[in-house]
Each structure stands twice: as structure tokens, then as C-alpha cells.
Coordinates of C-alpha atoms in Angstrom, one line a residue:
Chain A
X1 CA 140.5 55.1 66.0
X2 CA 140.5 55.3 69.7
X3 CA 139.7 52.5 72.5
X4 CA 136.9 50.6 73.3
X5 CA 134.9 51.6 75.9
X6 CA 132.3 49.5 77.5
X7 CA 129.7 49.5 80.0
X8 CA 130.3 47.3 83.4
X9 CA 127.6 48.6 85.9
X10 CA 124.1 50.2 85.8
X11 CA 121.6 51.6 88.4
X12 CA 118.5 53.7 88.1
X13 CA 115.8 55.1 90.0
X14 CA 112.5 56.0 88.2
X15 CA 108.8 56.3 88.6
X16 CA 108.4 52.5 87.4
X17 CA 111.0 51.1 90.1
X18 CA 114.4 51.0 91.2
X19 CA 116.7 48.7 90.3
X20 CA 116.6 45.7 87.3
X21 CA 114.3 43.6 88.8
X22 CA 111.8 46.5 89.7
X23 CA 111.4 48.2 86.5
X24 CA 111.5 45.2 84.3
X25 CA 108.5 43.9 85.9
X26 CA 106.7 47.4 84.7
X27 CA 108.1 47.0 81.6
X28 CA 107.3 43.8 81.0
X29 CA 103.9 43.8 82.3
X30 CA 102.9 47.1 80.3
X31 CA 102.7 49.2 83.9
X32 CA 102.9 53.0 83.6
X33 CA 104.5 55.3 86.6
X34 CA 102.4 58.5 85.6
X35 CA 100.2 59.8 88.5
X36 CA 98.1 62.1 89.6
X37 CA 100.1 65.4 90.7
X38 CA 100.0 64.5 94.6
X39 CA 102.3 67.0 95.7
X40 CA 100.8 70.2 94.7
X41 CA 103.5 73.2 95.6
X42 CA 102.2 76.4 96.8
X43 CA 103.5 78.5 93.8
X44 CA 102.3 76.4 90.8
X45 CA 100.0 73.7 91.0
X46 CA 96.9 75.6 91.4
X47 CA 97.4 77.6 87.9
X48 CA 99.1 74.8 85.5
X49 CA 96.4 72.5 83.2
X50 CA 98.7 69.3 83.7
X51 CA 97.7 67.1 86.6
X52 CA 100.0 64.5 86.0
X53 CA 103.9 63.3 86.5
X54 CA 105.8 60.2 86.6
X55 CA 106.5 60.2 90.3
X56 CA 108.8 58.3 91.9
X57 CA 106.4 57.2 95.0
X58 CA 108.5 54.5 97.0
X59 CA 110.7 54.8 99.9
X60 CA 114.7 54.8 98.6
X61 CA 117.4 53.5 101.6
X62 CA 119.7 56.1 101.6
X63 CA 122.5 55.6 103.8
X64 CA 124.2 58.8 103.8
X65 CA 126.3 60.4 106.4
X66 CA 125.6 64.0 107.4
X67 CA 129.0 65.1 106.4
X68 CA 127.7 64.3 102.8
X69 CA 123.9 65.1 103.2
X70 CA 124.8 68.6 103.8
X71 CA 125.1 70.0 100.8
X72 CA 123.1 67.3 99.3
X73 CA 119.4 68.9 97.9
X74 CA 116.9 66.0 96.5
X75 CA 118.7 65.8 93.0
X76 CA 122.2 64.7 94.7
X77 CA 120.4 62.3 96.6
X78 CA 118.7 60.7 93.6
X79 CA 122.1 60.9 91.9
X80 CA 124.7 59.8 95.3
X81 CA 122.6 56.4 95.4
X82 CA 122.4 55.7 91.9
X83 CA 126.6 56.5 91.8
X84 CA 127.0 54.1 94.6
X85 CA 125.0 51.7 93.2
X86 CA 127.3 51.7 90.6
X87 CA 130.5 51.2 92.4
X88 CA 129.7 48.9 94.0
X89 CA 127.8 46.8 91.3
X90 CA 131.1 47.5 89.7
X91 CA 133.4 46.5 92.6
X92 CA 135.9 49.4 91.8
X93 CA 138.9 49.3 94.2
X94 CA 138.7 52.3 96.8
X95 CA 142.6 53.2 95.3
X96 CA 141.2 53.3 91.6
X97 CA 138.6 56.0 93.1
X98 CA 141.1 58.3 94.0
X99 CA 143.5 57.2 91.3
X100 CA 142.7 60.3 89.2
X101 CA 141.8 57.8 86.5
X102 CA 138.1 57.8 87.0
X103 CA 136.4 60.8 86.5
X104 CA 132.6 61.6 86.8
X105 CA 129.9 62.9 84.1
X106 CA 127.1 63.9 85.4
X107 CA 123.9 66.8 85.1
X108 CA 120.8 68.0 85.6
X109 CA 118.5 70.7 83.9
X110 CA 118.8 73.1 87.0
X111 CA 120.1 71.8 90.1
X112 CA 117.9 71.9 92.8
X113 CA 114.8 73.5 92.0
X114 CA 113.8 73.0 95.7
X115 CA 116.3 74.5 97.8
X116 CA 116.8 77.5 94.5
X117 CA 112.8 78.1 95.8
X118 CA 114.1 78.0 99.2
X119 CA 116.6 80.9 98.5
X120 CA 114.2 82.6 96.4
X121 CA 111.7 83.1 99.1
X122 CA 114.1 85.1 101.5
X123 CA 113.5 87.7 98.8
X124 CA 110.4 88.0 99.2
X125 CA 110.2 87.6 103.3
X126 CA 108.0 90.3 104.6
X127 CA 109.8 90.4 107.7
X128 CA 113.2 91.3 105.7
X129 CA 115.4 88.8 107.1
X130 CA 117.5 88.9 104.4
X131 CA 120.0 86.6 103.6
X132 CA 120.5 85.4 107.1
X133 CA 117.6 83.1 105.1
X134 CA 119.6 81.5 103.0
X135 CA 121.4 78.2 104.5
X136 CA 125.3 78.4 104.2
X137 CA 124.6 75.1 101.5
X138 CA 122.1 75.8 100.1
X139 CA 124.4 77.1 96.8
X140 CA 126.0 73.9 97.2
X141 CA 123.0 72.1 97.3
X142 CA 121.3 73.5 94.1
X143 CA 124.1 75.2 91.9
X144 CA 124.0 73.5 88.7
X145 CA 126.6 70.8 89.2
X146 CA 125.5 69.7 92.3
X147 CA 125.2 66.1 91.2
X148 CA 128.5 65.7 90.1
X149 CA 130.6 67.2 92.6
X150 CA 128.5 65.1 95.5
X151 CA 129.1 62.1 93.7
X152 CA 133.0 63.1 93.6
X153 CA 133.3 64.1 97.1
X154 CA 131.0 61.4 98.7
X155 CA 133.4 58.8 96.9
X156 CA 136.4 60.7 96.9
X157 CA 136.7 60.5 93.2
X158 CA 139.6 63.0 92.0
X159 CA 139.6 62.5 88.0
X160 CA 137.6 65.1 85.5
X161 CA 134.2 66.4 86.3
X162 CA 131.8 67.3 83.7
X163 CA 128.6 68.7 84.5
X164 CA 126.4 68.9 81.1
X165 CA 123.8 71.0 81.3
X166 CA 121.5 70.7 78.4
X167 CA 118.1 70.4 79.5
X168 CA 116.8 66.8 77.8
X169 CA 119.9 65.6 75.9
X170 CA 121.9 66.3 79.8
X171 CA 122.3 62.4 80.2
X172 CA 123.1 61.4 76.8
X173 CA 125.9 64.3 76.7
X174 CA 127.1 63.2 80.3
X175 CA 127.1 59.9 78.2
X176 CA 128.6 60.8 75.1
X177 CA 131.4 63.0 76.5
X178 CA 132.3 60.1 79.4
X179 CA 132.7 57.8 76.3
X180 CA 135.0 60.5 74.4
X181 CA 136.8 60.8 77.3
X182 CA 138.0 57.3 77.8
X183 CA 138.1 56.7 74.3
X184 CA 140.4 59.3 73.3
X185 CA 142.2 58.7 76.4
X186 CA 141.9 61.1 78.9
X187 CA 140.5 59.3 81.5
X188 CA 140.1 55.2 82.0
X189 CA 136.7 55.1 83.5
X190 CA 133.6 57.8 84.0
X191 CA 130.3 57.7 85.9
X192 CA 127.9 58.9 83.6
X193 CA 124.8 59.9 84.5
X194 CA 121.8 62.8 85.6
X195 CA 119.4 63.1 87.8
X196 CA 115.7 65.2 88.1
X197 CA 113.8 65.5 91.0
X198 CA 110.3 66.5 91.4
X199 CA 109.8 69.8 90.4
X200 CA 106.7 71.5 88.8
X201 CA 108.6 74.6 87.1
X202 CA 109.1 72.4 84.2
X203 CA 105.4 71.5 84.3
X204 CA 104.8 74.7 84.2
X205 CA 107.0 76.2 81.3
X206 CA 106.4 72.8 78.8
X207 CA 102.3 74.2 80.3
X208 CA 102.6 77.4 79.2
X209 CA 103.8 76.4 75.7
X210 CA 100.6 74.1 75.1
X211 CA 103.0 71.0 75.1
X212 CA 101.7 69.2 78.6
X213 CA 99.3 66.2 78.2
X214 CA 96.0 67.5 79.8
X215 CA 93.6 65.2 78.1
X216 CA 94.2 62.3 80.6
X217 CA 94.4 63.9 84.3
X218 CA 91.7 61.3 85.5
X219 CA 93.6 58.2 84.0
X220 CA 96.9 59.0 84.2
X221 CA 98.3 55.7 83.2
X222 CA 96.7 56.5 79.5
X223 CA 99.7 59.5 78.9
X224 CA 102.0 59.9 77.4
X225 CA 101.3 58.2 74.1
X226 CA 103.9 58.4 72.2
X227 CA 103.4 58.3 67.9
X228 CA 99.7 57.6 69.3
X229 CA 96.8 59.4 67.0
X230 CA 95.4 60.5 70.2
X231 CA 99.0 62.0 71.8
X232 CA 98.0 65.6 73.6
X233 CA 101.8 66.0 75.0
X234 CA 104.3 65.1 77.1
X235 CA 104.1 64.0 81.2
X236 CA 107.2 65.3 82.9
X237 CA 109.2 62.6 85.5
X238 CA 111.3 62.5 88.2
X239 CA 114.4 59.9 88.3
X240 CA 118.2 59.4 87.8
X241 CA 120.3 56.8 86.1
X242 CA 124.0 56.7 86.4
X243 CA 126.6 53.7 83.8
X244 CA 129.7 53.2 84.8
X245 CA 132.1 53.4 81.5
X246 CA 135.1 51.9 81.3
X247 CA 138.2 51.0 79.1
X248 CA 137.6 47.5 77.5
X249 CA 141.0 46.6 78.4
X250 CA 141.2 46.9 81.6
X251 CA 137.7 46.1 82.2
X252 CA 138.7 42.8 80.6
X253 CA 141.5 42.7 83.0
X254 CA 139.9 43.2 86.4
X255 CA 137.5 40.6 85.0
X256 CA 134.2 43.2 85.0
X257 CA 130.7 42.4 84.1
X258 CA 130.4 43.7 80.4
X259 CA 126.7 44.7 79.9
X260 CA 127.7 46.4 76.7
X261 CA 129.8 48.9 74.5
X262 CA 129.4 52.7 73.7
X263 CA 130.3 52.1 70.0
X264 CA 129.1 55.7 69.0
X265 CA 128.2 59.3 70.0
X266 CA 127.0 62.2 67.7
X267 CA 125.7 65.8 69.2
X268 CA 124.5 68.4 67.1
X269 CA 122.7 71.7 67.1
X270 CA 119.7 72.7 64.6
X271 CA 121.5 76.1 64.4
X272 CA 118.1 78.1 64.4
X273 CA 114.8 77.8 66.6
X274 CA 115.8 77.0 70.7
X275 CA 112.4 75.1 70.8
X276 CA 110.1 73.9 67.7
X277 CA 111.5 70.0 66.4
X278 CA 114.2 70.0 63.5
X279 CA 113.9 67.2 60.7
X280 CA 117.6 68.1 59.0
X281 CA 118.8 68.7 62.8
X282 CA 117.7 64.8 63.6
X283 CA 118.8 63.5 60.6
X284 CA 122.3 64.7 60.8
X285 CA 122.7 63.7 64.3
X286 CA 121.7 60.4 63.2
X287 CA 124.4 60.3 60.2
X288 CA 127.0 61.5 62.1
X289 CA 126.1 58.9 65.2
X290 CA 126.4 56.1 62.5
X291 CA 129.5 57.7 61.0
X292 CA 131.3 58.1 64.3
X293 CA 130.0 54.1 65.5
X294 CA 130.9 53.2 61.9
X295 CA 128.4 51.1 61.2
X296 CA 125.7 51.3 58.6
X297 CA 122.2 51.8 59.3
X298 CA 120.5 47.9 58.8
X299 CA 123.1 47.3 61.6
X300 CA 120.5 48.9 64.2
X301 CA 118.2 46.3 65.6
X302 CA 116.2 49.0 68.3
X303 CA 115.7 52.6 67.9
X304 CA 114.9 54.3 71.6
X305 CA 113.4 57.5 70.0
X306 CA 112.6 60.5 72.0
X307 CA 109.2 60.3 71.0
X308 CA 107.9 62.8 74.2
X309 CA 104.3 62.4 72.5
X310 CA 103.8 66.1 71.5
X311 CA 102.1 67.0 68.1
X312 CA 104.9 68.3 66.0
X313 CA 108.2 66.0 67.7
X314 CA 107.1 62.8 67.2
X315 CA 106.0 63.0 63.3
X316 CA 109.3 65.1 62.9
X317 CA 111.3 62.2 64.9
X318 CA 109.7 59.6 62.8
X319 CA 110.0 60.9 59.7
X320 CA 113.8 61.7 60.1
X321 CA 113.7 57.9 61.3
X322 CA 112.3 57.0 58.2
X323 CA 114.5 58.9 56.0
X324 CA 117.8 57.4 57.5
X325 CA 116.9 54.0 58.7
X326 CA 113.5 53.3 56.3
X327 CA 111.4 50.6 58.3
X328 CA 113.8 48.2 59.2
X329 CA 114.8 48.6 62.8
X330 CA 112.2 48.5 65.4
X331 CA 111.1 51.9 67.1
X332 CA 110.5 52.2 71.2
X333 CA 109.4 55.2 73.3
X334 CA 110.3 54.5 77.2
X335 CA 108.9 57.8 78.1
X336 CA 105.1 56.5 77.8
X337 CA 106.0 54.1 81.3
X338 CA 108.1 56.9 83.3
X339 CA 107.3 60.5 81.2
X340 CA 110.2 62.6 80.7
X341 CA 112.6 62.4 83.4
X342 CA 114.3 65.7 82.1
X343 CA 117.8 65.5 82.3
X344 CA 117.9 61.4 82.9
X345 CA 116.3 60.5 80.2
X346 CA 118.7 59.4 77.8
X347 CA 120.6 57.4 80.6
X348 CA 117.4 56.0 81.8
X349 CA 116.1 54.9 77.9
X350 CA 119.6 53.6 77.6
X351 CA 119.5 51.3 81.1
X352 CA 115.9 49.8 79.7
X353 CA 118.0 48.9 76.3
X354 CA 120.3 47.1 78.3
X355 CA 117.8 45.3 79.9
X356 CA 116.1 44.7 76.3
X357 CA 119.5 43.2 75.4
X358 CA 119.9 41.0 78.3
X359 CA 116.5 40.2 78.5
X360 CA 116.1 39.5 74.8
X361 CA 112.8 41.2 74.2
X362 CA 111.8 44.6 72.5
X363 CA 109.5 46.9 75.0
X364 CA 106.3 47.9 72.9
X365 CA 105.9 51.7 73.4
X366 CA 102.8 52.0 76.5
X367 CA 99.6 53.4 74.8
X368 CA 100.4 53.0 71.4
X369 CA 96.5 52.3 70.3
X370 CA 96.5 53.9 66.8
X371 CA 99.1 54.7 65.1
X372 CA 98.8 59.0 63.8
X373 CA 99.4 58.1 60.2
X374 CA 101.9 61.0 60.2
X375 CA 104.4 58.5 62.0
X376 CA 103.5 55.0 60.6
X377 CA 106.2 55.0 58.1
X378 CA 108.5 53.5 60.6
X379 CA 108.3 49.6 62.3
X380 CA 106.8 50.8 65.8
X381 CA 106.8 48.1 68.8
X382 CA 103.2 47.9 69.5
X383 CA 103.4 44.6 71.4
X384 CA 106.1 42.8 73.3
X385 CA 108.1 41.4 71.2
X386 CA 111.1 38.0 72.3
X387 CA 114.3 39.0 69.7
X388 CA 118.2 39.4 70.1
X389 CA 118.6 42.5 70.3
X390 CA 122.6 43.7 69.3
X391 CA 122.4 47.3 68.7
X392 CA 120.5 49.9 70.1
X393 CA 120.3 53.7 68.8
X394 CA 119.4 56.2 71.7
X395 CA 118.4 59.6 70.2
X396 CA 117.4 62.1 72.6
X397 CA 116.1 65.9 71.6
X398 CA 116.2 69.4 74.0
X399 CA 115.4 72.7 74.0
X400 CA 117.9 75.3 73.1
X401 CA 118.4 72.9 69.2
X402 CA 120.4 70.1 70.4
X403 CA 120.5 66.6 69.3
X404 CA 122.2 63.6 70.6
X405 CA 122.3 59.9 69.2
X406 CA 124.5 57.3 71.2
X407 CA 124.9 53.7 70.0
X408 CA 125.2 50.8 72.3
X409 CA 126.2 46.7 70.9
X410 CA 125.3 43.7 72.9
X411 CA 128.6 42.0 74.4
X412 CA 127.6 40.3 77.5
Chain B
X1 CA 124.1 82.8 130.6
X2 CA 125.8 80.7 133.0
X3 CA 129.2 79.1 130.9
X4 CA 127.6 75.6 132.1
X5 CA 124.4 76.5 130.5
X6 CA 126.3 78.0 127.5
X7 CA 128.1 74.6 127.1
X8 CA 125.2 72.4 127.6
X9 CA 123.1 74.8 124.8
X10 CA 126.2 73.7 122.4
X11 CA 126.6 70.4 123.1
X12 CA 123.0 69.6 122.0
X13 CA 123.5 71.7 118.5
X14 CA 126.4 69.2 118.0
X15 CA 124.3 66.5 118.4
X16 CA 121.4 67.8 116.8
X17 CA 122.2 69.7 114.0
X18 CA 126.0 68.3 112.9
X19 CA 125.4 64.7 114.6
X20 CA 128.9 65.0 117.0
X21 CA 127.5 63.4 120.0
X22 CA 129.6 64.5 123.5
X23 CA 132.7 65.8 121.7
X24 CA 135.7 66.7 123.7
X25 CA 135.6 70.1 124.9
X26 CA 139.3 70.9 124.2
X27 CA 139.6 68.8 121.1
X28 CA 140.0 70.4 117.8
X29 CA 136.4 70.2 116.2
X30 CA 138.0 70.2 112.5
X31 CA 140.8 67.0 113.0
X32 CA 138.9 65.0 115.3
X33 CA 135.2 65.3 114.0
X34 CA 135.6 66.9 110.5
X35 CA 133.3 70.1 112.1
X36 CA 134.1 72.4 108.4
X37 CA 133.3 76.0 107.2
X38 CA 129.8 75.2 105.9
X39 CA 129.1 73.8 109.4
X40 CA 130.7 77.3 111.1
X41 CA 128.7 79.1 109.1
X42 CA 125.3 77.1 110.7
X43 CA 126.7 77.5 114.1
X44 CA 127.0 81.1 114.0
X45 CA 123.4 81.2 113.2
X46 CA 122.3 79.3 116.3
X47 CA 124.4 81.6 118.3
X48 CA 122.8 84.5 116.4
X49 CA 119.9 82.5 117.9
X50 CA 120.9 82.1 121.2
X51 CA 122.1 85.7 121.4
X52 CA 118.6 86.8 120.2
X53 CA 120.7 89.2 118.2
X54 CA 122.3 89.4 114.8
X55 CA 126.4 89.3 115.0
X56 CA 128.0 92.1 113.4
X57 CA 130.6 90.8 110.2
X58 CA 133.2 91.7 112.9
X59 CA 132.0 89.0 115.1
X60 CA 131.6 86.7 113.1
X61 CA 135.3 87.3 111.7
X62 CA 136.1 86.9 115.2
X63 CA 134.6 83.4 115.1
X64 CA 137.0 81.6 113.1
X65 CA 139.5 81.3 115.8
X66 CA 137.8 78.9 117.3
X67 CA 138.9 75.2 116.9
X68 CA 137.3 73.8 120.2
X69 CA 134.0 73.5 122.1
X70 CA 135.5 75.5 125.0
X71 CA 136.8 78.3 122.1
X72 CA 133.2 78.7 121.2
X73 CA 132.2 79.2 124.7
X74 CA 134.6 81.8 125.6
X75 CA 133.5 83.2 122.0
X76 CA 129.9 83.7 123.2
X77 CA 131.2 84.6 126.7
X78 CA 133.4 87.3 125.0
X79 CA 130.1 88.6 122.8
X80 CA 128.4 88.6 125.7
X81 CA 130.8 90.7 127.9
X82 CA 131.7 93.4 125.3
X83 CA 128.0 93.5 124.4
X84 CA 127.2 94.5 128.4

């Protein structure tokens, strides 16, 4: 038994808006953030079959300093703002910062894709300048922690830093380790979070393996589509999302807005194949998630499934579903309005059950048309639906075998 | 390159590249305006610049004695002198 741990603040930036009021709209109002790639690169565009990517195509305020913005590459910035949204949603004392006490959780599947390009190309110079190429930041700016360390310098934030790196399961682990850590004592409060930015690498290696949506280039808003009969694969994003975590107790204390409590966290490897979907993998992550939030499976109202809209993970997903839960909790996938934001997408899916809670509705999964009969064993959100919604699963699934499930319970 | 000129030429990479705007010739750049080593580093390469030259890893060892705007100067100045 360990303490409660509860979430007090929220803030994330995606391709359907930034901020609550923003991206409920799109929710609500079935809107997609997929485009049209509009920023072709000059490396990859021209040979991947993918021409679409849930862009994040509005101006954000950022109010940074140069001392920060230095070693800042686009990921940190995505990341900085959504951290001091956060704080200051939160209203955390400045002392309490620097208290050692708060600590930071936060990733991202490679750093800075952009400025690693950057460095990349002075290898390549014909004119053989060398390294004299490469910016004196330009490590800081895209080594693989990037996110968290800016966040912990620009707020002068001295506690533990934990920089997950595991591709799509990133955020829920930056999630999931923040909650151990202030559960099991180490720390009283963690920013959780990760942050993508826009990158076609990824297009290009989820491209290669034949796992890209290319059906729907000229209607982009039709993909992804999720347990849809007529799914062709996953649209990669852009975004960040950061939580703030904290201590019931003292939350209580300092009289914090409680959106909600972590009440569980399971992570688990397949222990074979790096890539192809595991059904025993999904299904022990989902026992041991129940196990550790001790709680029995008709206690889930809302299941946030992965559900990237390839051929083989979704039926996998919703079978394992079926075989833990059977049909009674409703089933949502948030990545047919933003794609898959990569790292943030387990902190993004688990801001938009927040605002299912508050809200009381359940988000119908965008493009859902016709059910593949492969996945229809579960209770899939097809339409917007008004219910209280108390307890939300998040299960998010990445390369390299691992699994996450985190477990959130209404308290506001 | 006249030390005038020389100081003018750094004054607008202070304000341009590390926003210090009209700093204090004689103040130190690291307490008064938080001027750090990843910010060194970027000035030696506009010097590399205004030199039209590479500096040698001996120079730029050299270069991290200088806390001040007028330390820089006399940095180039030095550069300059030995390199004639």
C-alpha cells in the first residue's frame, strides 16, 4: 500500500487544438487534425507513400527567454509550454520548485529529429567544414532527454529526472513511473509528460514496414480509422501533453484542483518480436494494471485503446480487450482525431479522458463506419455518447514489445 | 581592425545573437548578464568569422580568460598581433 497520488493540472498541445476548450470542440464536433503533408523535407517526402500527418498548424505564444531557447530544439518547446502550463494551472509555489520534492518525468522517441538532421548534414558537407558545423547546443538541443532537462532548468526544478524513452508507450511510462514515484515516496509531485515534433523519419520507417495509411491522402480527415473494416494504417502526429502528479495529501492541503487519481500502472514486455502485436503481451498488462489499481474489471467504465488502425494491432488489441474485460466497458480510439503523436500519446489519450470525465460524455472513435468483424466482440463508441464516466483504462502499445496500461478514477 | 571597430563588431553579436543589448565593457559578462560556456563557444565562431580564419585549439584555450567585453577585444587584438 503506498499513497494516493492524484492529478491537479493538465495542458496539451495537439493537432486538434491547444488547450481544453480547443480540443473539446474537435472532439466534440467529430473534427479530425490529419492533413495533407505540407511540409515536405528534402530527404524524405518525395520517396515515402504516406501523405498525411496530424499537424499541429496554429501559431503557439511562446514566451521564452533566450537563455532558455538555446538549447531548446522544437520538441523542448512543445514540451517547456505545455510544463508551464502546468505550473501555473497548478499554482505551485516558486520554493516548492526548487524544494527537491518535485521532480520531472518526461520523453520523447528521439529528441530532436531536426537539429540530429542538422548535425548529420556537416557530415556530409562537400566543402568539409567539419564540425565547426555543428552548433555548440545543438547536443543539448536533440540528445534524448532534451525535454526533461529544459523543463527542469527553465523552472529551476531540482528533484529526480526521468527521461523514458520507449518509442509509443514514452508518455504512459513518464506517467506510470511519476505515479510510482510519489506513491512509493520518493518524490511528492512529478510533471509527467512527452512531446513529438514534426518529423517524417517516423513516417518513413512505420512506411517502409507497410503500416502507413496511404488509402486516404486526398481526404485526409477519413484516416486513421481505427477497428474500421476499411483501416489501411496508422497517420503519425505531432504534439505534447504534460499532468502534473501529486500527493493526495498535500494536494488536499494546498487546496489543488483534483481532476483525478492515478489509481494504477502496469508495464510489461512481450519477451519475443520488437514489432508484430502480442495478444498474451496485452492481456497481462491489462491483469497486472487491474491487480496493481486493485480493482476488478466491471469497475472500468472507458477503455482508451491504442487502436493505431493497422491490420494486425487493432484485432489483437480488441480481442485481448475481449478476453479480459468481455463487452462491458466502452472502447475509444483518440488517435483517429490527432494520429499517433509518438511518444505523447498516452498522455494526450489520457488528458481527453479527463475531459470525458469532466465533461461527462464518451468520445465515439472518428471514422468508425463498419466495424471489421475481427474486432466487434467488444462495445466500441461509435457515436457520442452523455454518461459518468469514473474509471478510465489507458493502454498504450510500442515497438521494441512493451505494454503499458494506466488507470485513472473520477474525483473532481 | 581598428579596437573601436573591433568593439562595435561585438557589441552587435551581443545584441543579435545572445540578446545583451549595450553591456558594460568592463563588467563580467558571466555575473552581470549570465553570458555561459555554450554562448563562448558561439562567440568564438563569429570571431572565427571575423578573423576569416579558423582558431587553432590553442586559441581558443586562450579564450576562456575572458570575463569582459574589453577581455574579448584585447583577445582578438592579441590574435591579431601574434598572427602578423
Amino acid at each position: 500500500m503506498g499513497r494516493r497520488v492524484v492529478i491537479t493540472a493538465e495542458s496539451a498541445i495537439t493537432p486538434v487544438g491547444h488547450g481544453k476548450k480547443d480540443i473539446l470542440n474537435s472532439l466534440l464536433n467529430g473534427i479530425s487534425g490529419i492533413k495533407s503533408i505540407n511540409r515536405p523535407d528534402d530527404v524524405l517526402a518525395k520517396h515515402i507513400h504516406s501523405g498525411v500527418y496530424g499537424i499541429v498548424d496554429y501559431e503557439i505564444p511562446y514566451d521564452f527567454s533566450r537563455k532558455f531557447r538555446k538549447t531548446m530544439g522544437p520538441v523542448s518547446y512543445y514540451a517547456c509550454q505545455t510544463a508551464k502550463e502546468v505550473i501555473e494551472q497548478a499554482g505551485l509555489a516558486n520554493d516548492f520548485l526548487s524544494s527537491g520534492r518535485l521532480g520531472v518525468a518526461f520523453g520523447s522517441i528521439q529528441g530532436s529529429p531536426s537539429v540530429q538532421r542538422n548535425i548529420f548534414k556537416a557530415f556530409f558537407d562537400p566543402d568539409d567544414k567539419g564540425f565547426s558545423n555543428i552548433n555548440a547546443a545543438d547536443y543539448l538541443k536533440s540528445m534524448m532527454h532534451t525535454t526533461a532537462v529544459n523543463i527542469s532548468r527553465m523552472f529551476g526544478i531540482t528533484g529526480r529526472v526521468l527521461s523514458s524513452c520507449t518509442a509509443c508507450t514514452t508518455a504512459a511510462q513518464s506517467i506510470g513511473f511519476g505515479y510510482e514515484a510519489i506513491k512509493y515516496g520518493m518524490q511528492d509531485a512529478m510533471i509527467c509528460g512527452a512531446a513529438d515534433e514534426y518529423d517524417l523519419t517516423t513516417v518513413a520507417v512505420f512506411d517502409n514496414l507497410l503500416a502507413c495509411s496511404t488509402s486516404y491522402n486526398d481526404t485526409p480527415y477519413l484516416t486513421p480509422r481505427p477497428f474500421d473494416l476499411n483501416r489501411d494504417g496508422l497517420v503519425v502526429g505531432e504534439g505534447a501533453g504534460a499532468v502534473l502528479l501529486e500527493e493526495y495529501g498535500s494536494a488536499k492541503k494546498r487546496g489543488a484542483n483534483i481532476l483525478a487519481e492515478v489509481t494504477g500502472f502496469s508495464c510489461t514486455n512481450n519477451g519475443g518480436d520488437l514489432i508484430l502485436p502480442n495478444s498474451d503481451g496485452v492481456k497481462r498488462t491489462i491483469k497486472a494494471g487491474l491487480e496493481n489499481a486493485q480493482i476488478n474489471p466491471e469497475d472500468v467504465d472507458l477503455i482508451s485503446a491504442h487502436a493505431t488502425a493497422t491490420k494486425a494491432g487493432d484485432v489483437i488489441e480488441a480481442q485481448a480487450i475481449f478476453s479480459e474485460y468481455g463487452d462491458n466497458p466502452y472502447v475509444t480510439g483518440l488517435k483517429s482525431y490527432v494520429g499517433h503523436t509518438m511518444s505523447a500519446c498516452g498522455v494526450i489519450e489520457l488528458i481527453f479522458s479527463l475531459y470525458m470525465m469532466q465533461e461527462k460524455v464518451i468520445i465515439p472513435t472518428l471514422n468508425l463506419e463498419e466495424i471489421d468483424e475481427r474486432c466487434n466482440m467488444i462495445k466500441h463508441s461509435t457515436k457520442l455518447i452523455e454518461k459518468s464516466v469514473n474509471t478510465v483504462s489507458i493502454q498504450n502499445f510500442a515497438f521494441g514489445g512493451v505494454n503499458t496500461c494506466l488507470f485513472i478514477k473520477n474525483r473532481s | 581592425m581598428d579596437r573601436q571597430i573591433l568593439l562595435e563588431k561585438i557589441l552587435d553579436v551581443f545584441k543579435e545573437e545572445f540578446e545583451i543589448i549595450d553591456p558594460d565593457p568592463d563588467n563580467n559578462l558571466t555575473e552581470k548578464y549570465e553570458f555561459d560556456s555554450i554562448d563562448a563557444i558561439v562567440l568564438l565562431e563569429y570571431i572565427e568569422k571575423l578573423l576569416g580564419s579558423e582558431l587553432t585549439q590553442e586559441e581558443k584555450k586562450q579564450s576562456m580568460e575572458c570575463r569582459t567585453i574589453n577581455n574579448i577585444i584585447d583577445y582578438i587584438e592579441n590574435i591579431q598581433k601574434n598572427r602578423n
